[in-house]
Each structure stands twice: as structure tokens, then as C-alpha cells.
Amino acid sequence: MAISGNYKMVIKTPMGDQKGGMTMNREGDALTGEMSSPFGNTVIEDGKVNGNELTWKTKVSNPMPLTLEFTGTEDDGNISGKVKLGSFGVSTFSATPD
């Protein structure tokens, strides 16, 4: 399973689709990297890989400060799953290799 690399990402939010990019680096069961959007760049924190399951968090400050918590599955190079939007509930995301 190839997780390391660059991705195009879409997060479904109450403010509409938020498009951005993501760079992921996998070393064993650890996942690191960075996410980018029109609101700025954020660091992937607490990233873990278990089989084809991935989890990570990132802290954003725009348009408001919150922690996004991702749970996803890698399938044929694509990643999709759910993202907890702080106190704004849970939504979905998808990422495709760039």
C-alpha cells in the first residue's frame, strides 16, 4: 500500500466543499506530513497507519480555530473517510493522488 506522496483533497463542510492538498509520509505505522488549503498550511499530527486504515489530526486557525480528526481508508491509492470538524459534527473527505 503506497500512502506516501502528494494528494488532492476535498472535505465536505457546512461551508461547502473545501479543496486543498496533502503530502503524506509513511514510516512503518507512523504517518506525518502537511495539509494545505486557501486558509493556509497545517501539520499532520498523531498520524497512524494500521493495515489500510489511517488516522491523523490537524489544527486549523482559519476560518476559526479547531482540530480536525481524520479516520480514513486507503483503497487503490485513494483515501476516503470521515473527519470530525471540532464541535461542528462529522463530515466526509476524499483524497486522490496528485
PDB file of C-alpha atoms in Angstrom:
ATOM      1  CA  MET A   1       0.000   0.000   0.000  1.00  0.00           C
ATOM      2  CA  ALA A   2       1.503   3.293  -1.127  1.00  0.00           C
ATOM      3  CA  ILE A   3       0.442   6.102   1.182  1.00  0.00           C
ATOM      4  CA  SER A   4       3.456   8.388   0.925  1.00  0.00           C
ATOM      5  CA  GLY A   5       3.015  11.101  -1.675  1.00  0.00           C
ATOM      6  CA  ASN A   6       1.005  14.131  -2.723  1.00  0.00           C
ATOM      7  CA  TYR A   7      -2.789  14.188  -2.831  1.00  0.00           C
ATOM      8  CA  LYS A   8      -5.621  16.456  -3.936  1.00  0.00           C
ATOM      9  CA  MET A   9      -8.227  16.570  -1.194  1.00  0.00           C
ATOM     10  CA  VAL A  10     -11.869  17.605  -0.781  1.00  0.00           C
ATOM     11  CA  ILE A  11     -13.517  17.973   2.634  1.00  0.00           C
ATOM     12  CA  LYS A  12     -17.308  18.328   2.737  1.00  0.00           C
ATOM     13  CA  THR A  13     -18.131  21.043   5.300  1.00  0.00           C
ATOM     14  CA  PRO A  14     -21.135  23.135   6.346  1.00  0.00           C
ATOM     15  CA  MET A  15     -19.427  25.979   4.411  1.00  0.00           C
ATOM     16  CA  GLY A  16     -19.329  23.872   1.220  1.00  0.00           C
ATOM     17  CA  ASP A  17     -16.585  21.768  -0.328  1.00  0.00           C
ATOM     18  CA  GLN A  18     -13.117  22.758   0.900  1.00  0.00           C
ATOM     19  CA  LYS A  19     -10.405  21.837  -1.606  1.00  0.00           C
ATOM     20  CA  GLY A  20      -6.741  21.558  -0.832  1.00  0.00           C
ATOM     21  CA  GLY A  21      -3.670  19.400  -0.960  1.00  0.00           C
ATOM     22  CA  MET A  22      -1.903  16.980   1.294  1.00  0.00           C
ATOM     23  CA  THR A  23       1.580  15.495   1.478  1.00  0.00           C
ATOM     24  CA  MET A  24       1.852  12.264   3.461  1.00  0.00           C
ATOM     25  CA  ASN A  25       4.929  10.352   4.548  1.00  0.00           C
ATOM     26  CA  ARG A  26       4.617   6.850   5.967  1.00  0.00           C
ATOM     27  CA  GLU A  27       7.366   5.238   8.048  1.00  0.00           C
ATOM     28  CA  GLY A  28       6.205   1.913   9.475  1.00  0.00           C
ATOM     29  CA  ASP A  29       2.962   2.634  11.309  1.00  0.00           C
ATOM     30  CA  ALA A  30       3.692   6.375  11.673  1.00  0.00           C
ATOM     31  CA  LEU A  31       2.148   8.980   9.376  1.00  0.00           C
ATOM     32  CA  THR A  32       3.489  12.541   9.036  1.00  0.00           C
ATOM     33  CA  GLY A  33       3.039  15.336   6.545  1.00  0.00           C
ATOM     34  CA  GLU A  34       1.278  18.583   5.808  1.00  0.00           C
ATOM     35  CA  MET A  35      -2.116  19.729   4.550  1.00  0.00           C
ATOM     36  CA  SER A  36      -2.679  22.887   2.527  1.00  0.00           C
ATOM     37  CA  SER A  37      -5.751  24.947   1.684  1.00  0.00           C
ATOM     38  CA  PRO A  38      -6.613  28.522   0.725  1.00  0.00           C
ATOM     39  CA  PHE A  39      -6.652  29.175   4.511  1.00  0.00           C
ATOM     40  CA  GLY A  40      -3.002  28.106   4.936  1.00  0.00           C
ATOM     41  CA  ASN A  41      -0.866  25.073   5.752  1.00  0.00           C
ATOM     42  CA  THR A  42      -1.175  22.748   8.738  1.00  0.00           C
ATOM     43  CA  VAL A  43       0.923  19.876  10.064  1.00  0.00           C
ATOM     44  CA  ILE A  44      -0.394  16.319  10.307  1.00  0.00           C
ATOM     45  CA  GLU A  45      -0.229  15.243  13.971  1.00  0.00           C
ATOM     46  CA  ASP A  46      -0.668  11.872  15.718  1.00  0.00           C
ATOM     47  CA  GLY A  47      -0.722  10.093  12.353  1.00  0.00           C
ATOM     48  CA  LYS A  48      -1.035   6.314  12.441  1.00  0.00           C
ATOM     49  CA  VAL A  49      -1.382   3.536   9.870  1.00  0.00           C
ATOM     50  CA  ASN A  50      -2.910   0.146  10.684  1.00  0.00           C
ATOM     51  CA  GLY A  51      -3.255  -2.006   7.562  1.00  0.00           C
ATOM     52  CA  ASN A  52      -5.207   0.174   5.127  1.00  0.00           C
ATOM     53  CA  GLU A  53      -6.690   2.312   7.947  1.00  0.00           C
ATOM     54  CA  LEU A  54      -5.283   5.790   8.642  1.00  0.00           C
ATOM     55  CA  THR A  55      -5.897   8.290  11.418  1.00  0.00           C
ATOM     56  CA  TRP A  56      -4.493  11.763  11.977  1.00  0.00           C
ATOM     57  CA  LYS A  57      -5.298  15.193  13.373  1.00  0.00           C
ATOM     58  CA  THR A  58      -4.542  18.697  12.247  1.00  0.00           C
ATOM     59  CA  LYS A  59      -5.191  22.074  13.867  1.00  0.00           C
ATOM     60  CA  VAL A  60      -6.582  24.898  11.760  1.00  0.00           C
ATOM     61  CA  SER A  61      -6.953  28.561  12.706  1.00  0.00           C
ATOM     62  CA  ASN A  62      -8.959  29.835   9.715  1.00  0.00           C
ATOM     63  CA  PRO A  63     -11.821  30.460   9.329  1.00  0.00           C
ATOM     64  CA  MET A  64     -11.885  29.581  13.054  1.00  0.00           C
ATOM     65  CA  PRO A  65      -9.624  27.604  15.383  1.00  0.00           C
ATOM     66  CA  LEU A  66     -10.457  23.890  15.601  1.00  0.00           C
ATOM     67  CA  THR A  67      -8.909  20.463  15.478  1.00  0.00           C
ATOM     68  CA  LEU A  68      -9.867  18.238  12.560  1.00  0.00           C
ATOM     69  CA  GLU A  69      -9.729  14.496  13.322  1.00  0.00           C
ATOM     70  CA  PHE A  70      -9.465  12.204  10.290  1.00  0.00           C
ATOM     71  CA  THR A  71     -10.246   8.484  10.007  1.00  0.00           C
ATOM     72  CA  GLY A  72      -9.764   7.052   6.532  1.00  0.00           C
ATOM     73  CA  THR A  73      -9.165   4.009   4.417  1.00  0.00           C
ATOM     74  CA  GLU A  74      -6.685   3.666   1.553  1.00  0.00           C
ATOM     75  CA  ASP A  75      -8.056   1.788  -1.468  1.00  0.00           C
ATOM     76  CA  ASP A  76      -6.095   1.504  -4.721  1.00  0.00           C
ATOM     77  CA  GLY A  77      -4.131   4.698  -3.970  1.00  0.00           C
ATOM     78  CA  ASN A  78      -7.177   6.776  -2.985  1.00  0.00           C
ATOM     79  CA  ILE A  79      -8.012   7.746   0.587  1.00  0.00           C
ATOM     80  CA  SER A  80     -11.510   8.471   1.888  1.00  0.00           C
ATOM     81  CA  GLY A  81     -13.304   8.555   5.184  1.00  0.00           C
ATOM     82  CA  LYS A  82     -14.719  10.726   7.915  1.00  0.00           C
ATOM     83  CA  VAL A  83     -13.475  13.916   9.526  1.00  0.00           C
ATOM     84  CA  LYS A  84     -14.642  15.303  12.856  1.00  0.00           C
ATOM     85  CA  LEU A  85     -14.984  19.071  12.471  1.00  0.00           C
ATOM     86  CA  GLY A  86     -14.426  20.062  16.090  1.00  0.00           C
ATOM     87  CA  SER A  87     -17.829  20.879  17.626  1.00  0.00           C
ATOM     88  CA  PHE A  88     -19.425  21.114  14.155  1.00  0.00           C
ATOM     89  CA  GLY A  89     -20.059  17.385  13.800  1.00  0.00           C
ATOM     90  CA  VAL A  90     -18.677  14.778  11.434  1.00  0.00           C
ATOM     91  CA  SER A  91     -18.339  15.040   7.673  1.00  0.00           C
ATOM     92  CA  THR A  92     -16.552  13.182   4.870  1.00  0.00           C
ATOM     93  CA  PHE A  93     -13.365  13.667   2.856  1.00  0.00           C
ATOM     94  CA  SER A  94     -11.695  12.147  -0.184  1.00  0.00           C
ATOM     95  CA  ALA A  95      -8.111  12.353  -1.446  1.00  0.00           C
ATOM     96  CA  THR A  96      -6.667  11.261  -4.773  1.00  0.00           C
ATOM     97  CA  PRO A  97      -3.009  11.057  -5.823  1.00  0.00           C
ATOM     98  CA  ASP A  98      -1.766  14.319  -7.333  1.00  0.00           C
TER      99      ASP A  98
END
